[in-house]
PDB file of C-alpha atoms in Angstrom:
ATOM      1  CA  MET A 724      38.475   4.000 -73.921  1.00  0.00           C
ATOM      2  CA  SER A 725      36.007   6.539 -72.578  1.00  0.00           C
ATOM      3  CA  MET A 726      36.112   7.389 -68.937  1.00  0.00           C
ATOM      4  CA  ASP A 727      32.947   7.491 -66.843  1.00  0.00           C
ATOM      5  CA  GLN A 728      33.949   8.700 -63.470  1.00  0.00           C
ATOM      6  CA  SER A 729      30.302   8.448 -62.163  1.00  0.00           C
ATOM      7  CA  THR A 730      30.325   4.585 -62.415  1.00  0.00           C
ATOM      8  CA  LEU A 731      31.053   3.153 -59.015  1.00  0.00           C
ATOM      9  CA  VAL A 732      32.434  -0.453 -59.123  1.00  0.00           C
ATOM     10  CA  SER A 733      29.430  -1.870 -57.370  1.00  0.00           C
ATOM     11  CA  THR A 734      28.817  -4.802 -59.623  1.00  0.00           C
ATOM     12  CA  ALA A 735      30.972  -7.772 -60.773  1.00  0.00           C
ATOM     13  CA  LEU A 736      34.256  -6.853 -62.498  1.00  0.00           C
ATOM     14  CA  ARG A 737      34.387  -7.363 -66.200  1.00  0.00           C
ATOM     15  CA  SER A 738      36.207 -10.644 -66.621  1.00  0.00           C
ATOM     16  CA  THR A 739      39.340 -11.596 -68.658  1.00  0.00           C
ATOM     17  CA  SER A 740      39.910 -15.030 -70.201  1.00  0.00           C
ATOM     18  CA  LEU A 741      42.733 -17.121 -71.416  1.00  0.00           C
ATOM     19  CA  VAL A 742      43.114 -20.638 -72.769  1.00  0.00           C
ATOM     20  CA  VAL A 743      46.331 -22.172 -71.433  1.00  0.00           C
ATOM     21  CA  THR A 744      48.136 -23.988 -74.234  1.00  0.00           C
ATOM     22  CA  GLU A 745      51.570 -25.456 -74.421  1.00  0.00           C
ATOM     23  CA  ALA A 746      52.517 -22.532 -76.524  1.00  0.00           C
ATOM     24  CA  VAL A 747      51.409 -20.099 -73.850  1.00  0.00           C
ATOM     25  CA  ILE A 748      53.420 -21.979 -71.186  1.00  0.00           C
ATOM     26  CA  ARG A 749      56.453 -22.200 -73.471  1.00  0.00           C
ATOM     27  CA  ALA A 750      56.245 -18.421 -74.321  1.00  0.00           C
ATOM     28  CA  TYR A 751      55.815 -17.594 -70.722  1.00  0.00           C
ATOM     29  CA  ALA A 752      58.864 -19.606 -69.735  1.00  0.00           C
ATOM     30  CA  GLU A 753      60.881 -17.738 -72.328  1.00  0.00           C
ATOM     31  CA  LEU A 754      59.583 -14.408 -71.100  1.00  0.00           C
ATOM     32  CA  THR A 755      60.363 -15.104 -67.490  1.00  0.00           C
ATOM     33  CA  ASN A 756      63.335 -17.350 -67.990  1.00  0.00           C
ATOM     34  CA  ASP A 757      61.602 -20.015 -65.882  1.00  0.00           C
ATOM     35  CA  PHE A 758      62.291 -23.383 -67.442  1.00  0.00           C
ATOM     36  CA  ASN A 759      61.354 -25.609 -64.621  1.00  0.00           C
ATOM     37  CA  PRO A 760      60.630 -28.972 -66.030  1.00  0.00           C
ATOM     38  CA  ILE A 761      57.216 -29.178 -64.103  1.00  0.00           C
ATOM     39  CA  HIS A 762      55.962 -26.766 -66.725  1.00  0.00           C
ATOM     40  CA  LEU A 763      57.669 -27.992 -69.870  1.00  0.00           C
ATOM     41  CA  ASP A 764      58.530 -31.658 -69.569  1.00  0.00           C
ATOM     42  CA  ALA A 765      55.661 -34.176 -69.586  1.00  0.00           C
ATOM     43  CA  GLU A 766      57.902 -37.053 -68.749  1.00  0.00           C
ATOM     44  CA  PHE A 767      59.387 -35.210 -65.734  1.00  0.00           C
ATOM     45  CA  ALA A 768      56.007 -33.986 -64.643  1.00  0.00           C
ATOM     46  CA  ALA A 769      54.513 -37.498 -64.766  1.00  0.00           C
ATOM     47  CA  LYS A 770      56.739 -38.461 -61.906  1.00  0.00           C
ATOM     48  CA  THR A 771      55.468 -35.654 -59.756  1.00  0.00           C
ATOM     49  CA  PRO A 772      52.430 -35.409 -57.512  1.00  0.00           C
ATOM     50  CA  MET A 773      50.839 -33.245 -60.338  1.00  0.00           C
ATOM     51  CA  ARG A 774      51.236 -36.135 -62.809  1.00  0.00           C
ATOM     52  CA  ARG A 775      51.407 -33.880 -65.826  1.00  0.00           C
ATOM     53  CA  PRO A 776      52.756 -30.395 -66.691  1.00  0.00           C
ATOM     54  CA  ILE A 777      51.316 -27.375 -64.790  1.00  0.00           C
ATOM     55  CA  ALA A 778      51.179 -23.757 -65.923  1.00  0.00           C
ATOM     56  CA  HIS A 779      53.491 -21.222 -64.116  1.00  0.00           C
ATOM     57  CA  GLY A 780      51.246 -19.894 -61.170  1.00  0.00           C
ATOM     58  CA  THR A 781      52.123 -16.305 -62.279  1.00  0.00           C
ATOM     59  CA  ILE A 782      50.273 -16.854 -65.590  1.00  0.00           C
ATOM     60  CA  SER A 783      47.074 -16.941 -63.618  1.00  0.00           C
ATOM     61  CA  LEU A 784      48.144 -14.055 -61.502  1.00  0.00           C
ATOM     62  CA  CYS A 785      48.913 -11.925 -64.585  1.00  0.00           C
ATOM     63  CA  LEU A 786      45.457 -12.832 -65.846  1.00  0.00           C
ATOM     64  CA  MET A 787      44.051 -11.481 -62.606  1.00  0.00           C
ATOM     65  CA  TRP A 788      45.901  -8.214 -63.009  1.00  0.00           C
ATOM     66  CA  GLN A 789      44.735  -7.892 -66.517  1.00  0.00           C
ATOM     67  CA  CYS A 790      41.116  -8.168 -65.146  1.00  0.00           C
ATOM     68  CA  ILE A 791      41.896  -5.561 -62.568  1.00  0.00           C
ATOM     69  CA  GLY A 792      43.527  -3.200 -65.078  1.00  0.00           C
ATOM     70  CA  LYS A 793      40.559  -3.139 -67.272  1.00  0.00           C
ATOM     71  CA  ASN A 794      38.275  -2.181 -64.380  1.00  0.00           C
ATOM     72  CA  PHE A 795      40.214   0.414 -62.652  1.00  0.00           C
ATOM     73  CA  PRO A 796      42.117   3.481 -63.817  1.00  0.00           C
ATOM     74  CA  ALA A 797      45.898   3.259 -64.170  1.00  0.00           C
ATOM     75  CA  HIS A 798      46.546   5.771 -61.515  1.00  0.00           C
ATOM     76  CA  MET A 799      45.019   3.443 -58.835  1.00  0.00           C
ATOM     77  CA  LEU A 800      46.797   0.241 -59.797  1.00  0.00           C
ATOM     78  CA  GLY A 801      50.051   0.876 -58.087  1.00  0.00           C
ATOM     79  CA  ALA A 802      48.446   1.557 -54.802  1.00  0.00           C
ATOM     80  CA  MET A 803      46.007  -1.300 -54.761  1.00  0.00           C
ATOM     81  CA  GLN A 804      46.790  -4.325 -52.508  1.00  0.00           C
ATOM     82  CA  LEU A 805      46.171  -7.782 -53.823  1.00  0.00           C
ATOM     83  CA  ASP A 806      46.340 -10.791 -51.441  1.00  0.00           C
ATOM     84  CA  VAL A 807      45.927 -14.159 -53.196  1.00  0.00           C
ATOM     85  CA  ARG A 808      46.068 -17.838 -52.456  1.00  0.00           C
ATOM     86  CA  PHE A 809      46.802 -20.456 -55.143  1.00  0.00           C
ATOM     87  CA  VAL A 810      44.311 -23.230 -54.481  1.00  0.00           C
ATOM     88  CA  LYS A 811      44.668 -25.521 -57.477  1.00  0.00           C
ATOM     89  CA  PRO A 812      47.082 -26.125 -60.274  1.00  0.00           C
ATOM     90  CA  VAL A 813      46.414 -24.974 -63.832  1.00  0.00           C
ATOM     91  CA  TYR A 814      46.942 -27.595 -66.607  1.00  0.00           C
ATOM     92  CA  ILE A 815      47.251 -27.394 -70.491  1.00  0.00           C
ATOM     93  CA  ASP A 816      43.957 -26.762 -71.993  1.00  0.00           C
ATOM     94  CA  ASP A 817      42.397 -25.125 -69.045  1.00  0.00           C
ATOM     95  CA  GLU A 818      40.176 -22.240 -69.921  1.00  0.00           C
ATOM     96  CA  LEU A 819      40.660 -19.601 -67.316  1.00  0.00           C
ATOM     97  CA  THR A 820      38.589 -16.628 -66.380  1.00  0.00           C
ATOM     98  CA  ALA A 821      39.516 -13.840 -63.992  1.00  0.00           C
ATOM     99  CA  GLY A 822      36.945 -11.799 -62.309  1.00  0.00           C
ATOM    100  CA  GLY A 823      35.576 -10.563 -59.031  1.00  0.00           C
ATOM    101  CA  GLU A 824      32.789  -8.878 -57.130  1.00  0.00           C
ATOM    102  CA  PRO A 825      32.507  -6.248 -54.392  1.00  0.00           C
ATOM    103  CA  ASP A 826      32.922  -7.482 -50.898  1.00  0.00           C
ATOM    104  CA  GLY A 827      29.577  -6.593 -49.446  1.00  0.00           C
ATOM    105  CA  GLU A 828      31.061  -6.246 -45.928  1.00  0.00           C
ATOM    106  CA  VAL A 829      34.047  -3.989 -46.633  1.00  0.00           C
ATOM    107  CA  SER A 830      33.954  -0.750 -48.654  1.00  0.00           C
ATOM    108  CA  GLY A 831      36.628  -0.471 -51.379  1.00  0.00           C
ATOM    109  CA  GLN A 832      37.323  -4.205 -51.340  1.00  0.00           C
ATOM    110  CA  TRP A 833      36.738  -6.895 -53.943  1.00  0.00           C
ATOM    111  CA  LYS A 834      36.781 -10.698 -53.694  1.00  0.00           C
ATOM    112  CA  VAL A 835      38.627 -11.824 -56.767  1.00  0.00           C
ATOM    113  CA  TRP A 836      39.276 -15.223 -58.405  1.00  0.00           C
ATOM    114  CA  VAL A 837      40.673 -17.096 -61.387  1.00  0.00           C
ATOM    115  CA  ARG A 838      38.398 -20.013 -62.268  1.00  0.00           C
ATOM    116  CA  ALA A 839      38.687 -22.754 -64.863  1.00  0.00           C
ATOM    117  CA  GLN A 840      36.119 -24.178 -67.153  1.00  0.00           C
ATOM    118  CA  ASP A 841      35.025 -26.638 -64.476  1.00  0.00           C
ATOM    119  CA  GLY A 842      33.968 -23.700 -62.225  1.00  0.00           C
ATOM    120  CA  GLY A 843      36.629 -24.540 -59.789  1.00  0.00           C
ATOM    121  CA  ASP A 844      38.826 -21.834 -58.374  1.00  0.00           C
ATOM    122  CA  ARG A 845      42.580 -21.752 -59.180  1.00  0.00           C
ATOM    123  CA  ILE A 846      43.354 -18.480 -57.336  1.00  0.00           C
ATOM    124  CA  VAL A 847      41.161 -16.682 -54.745  1.00  0.00           C
ATOM    125  CA  GLY A 848      41.943 -13.413 -53.149  1.00  0.00           C
ATOM    126  CA  VAL A 849      41.053 -10.019 -51.941  1.00  0.00           C
ATOM    127  CA  LEU A 850      41.711  -6.693 -53.813  1.00  0.00           C
ATOM    128  CA  GLN A 851      41.850  -3.569 -51.632  1.00  0.00           C
ATOM    129  CA  SER A 852      41.629   0.016 -53.180  1.00  0.00           C
ATOM    130  CA  PRO A 853      43.979   2.557 -51.791  1.00  0.00           C
ATOM    131  CA  GLU A 854      42.856   4.116 -48.520  1.00  0.00           C
ATOM    132  CA  SER A 855      42.574   7.594 -49.924  1.00  0.00           C
ATOM    133  CA  ASP A 856      40.147   6.273 -52.572  1.00  0.00           C
ATOM    134  CA  LEU A 857      37.867   4.362 -50.310  1.00  0.00           C
ATOM    135  CA  GLY A 858      34.249   5.194 -51.057  1.00  0.00           C
ATOM    136  CA  THR A 859      35.129   6.911 -54.284  1.00  0.00           C
ATOM    137  CA  SER A 860      36.633   4.093 -56.313  1.00  0.00           C
ATOM    138  CA  THR A 861      35.507   4.192 -59.875  1.00  0.00           C
ATOM    139  CA  ALA A 862      35.666   2.087 -62.899  1.00  0.00           C
ATOM    140  CA  TRP A 863      36.170   3.239 -66.379  1.00  0.00           C
ATOM    141  CA  ASN A 864      33.764   1.657 -68.684  1.00  0.00           C
ATOM    142  CA  GLU A 865      34.326   1.349 -72.413  1.00  0.00           C
TER     143      GLU A 865
END
């Protein structure tokens, strides 16, 4: 990846996408040791308010961090602050896209989101760059 320090993140973040399948959910359960039946057992999930299995919320959050990671240099990531709200569950076969755009009112801040194929938000939030980098935050373009 080539680095272009002159490119200020002043446009939409380059997005990252994922199709959530049963295999993705099962692999994530294995990775995190989170085997809650709401994620893996259709019969159990049918008896809940969700009425069907939902993906682990942190799958969407990880997708958001992947998006952030491909838009900012690694040395900035540990100091960034991400504040999110989970607004709607993610289901099997949802096609998710994580992205964001600069907050026109606050320098060094981005409005970020994970959306599904229906255009509806699943996660919304705010990403704040480190105080020391405000006004000089750069993206590294490929």
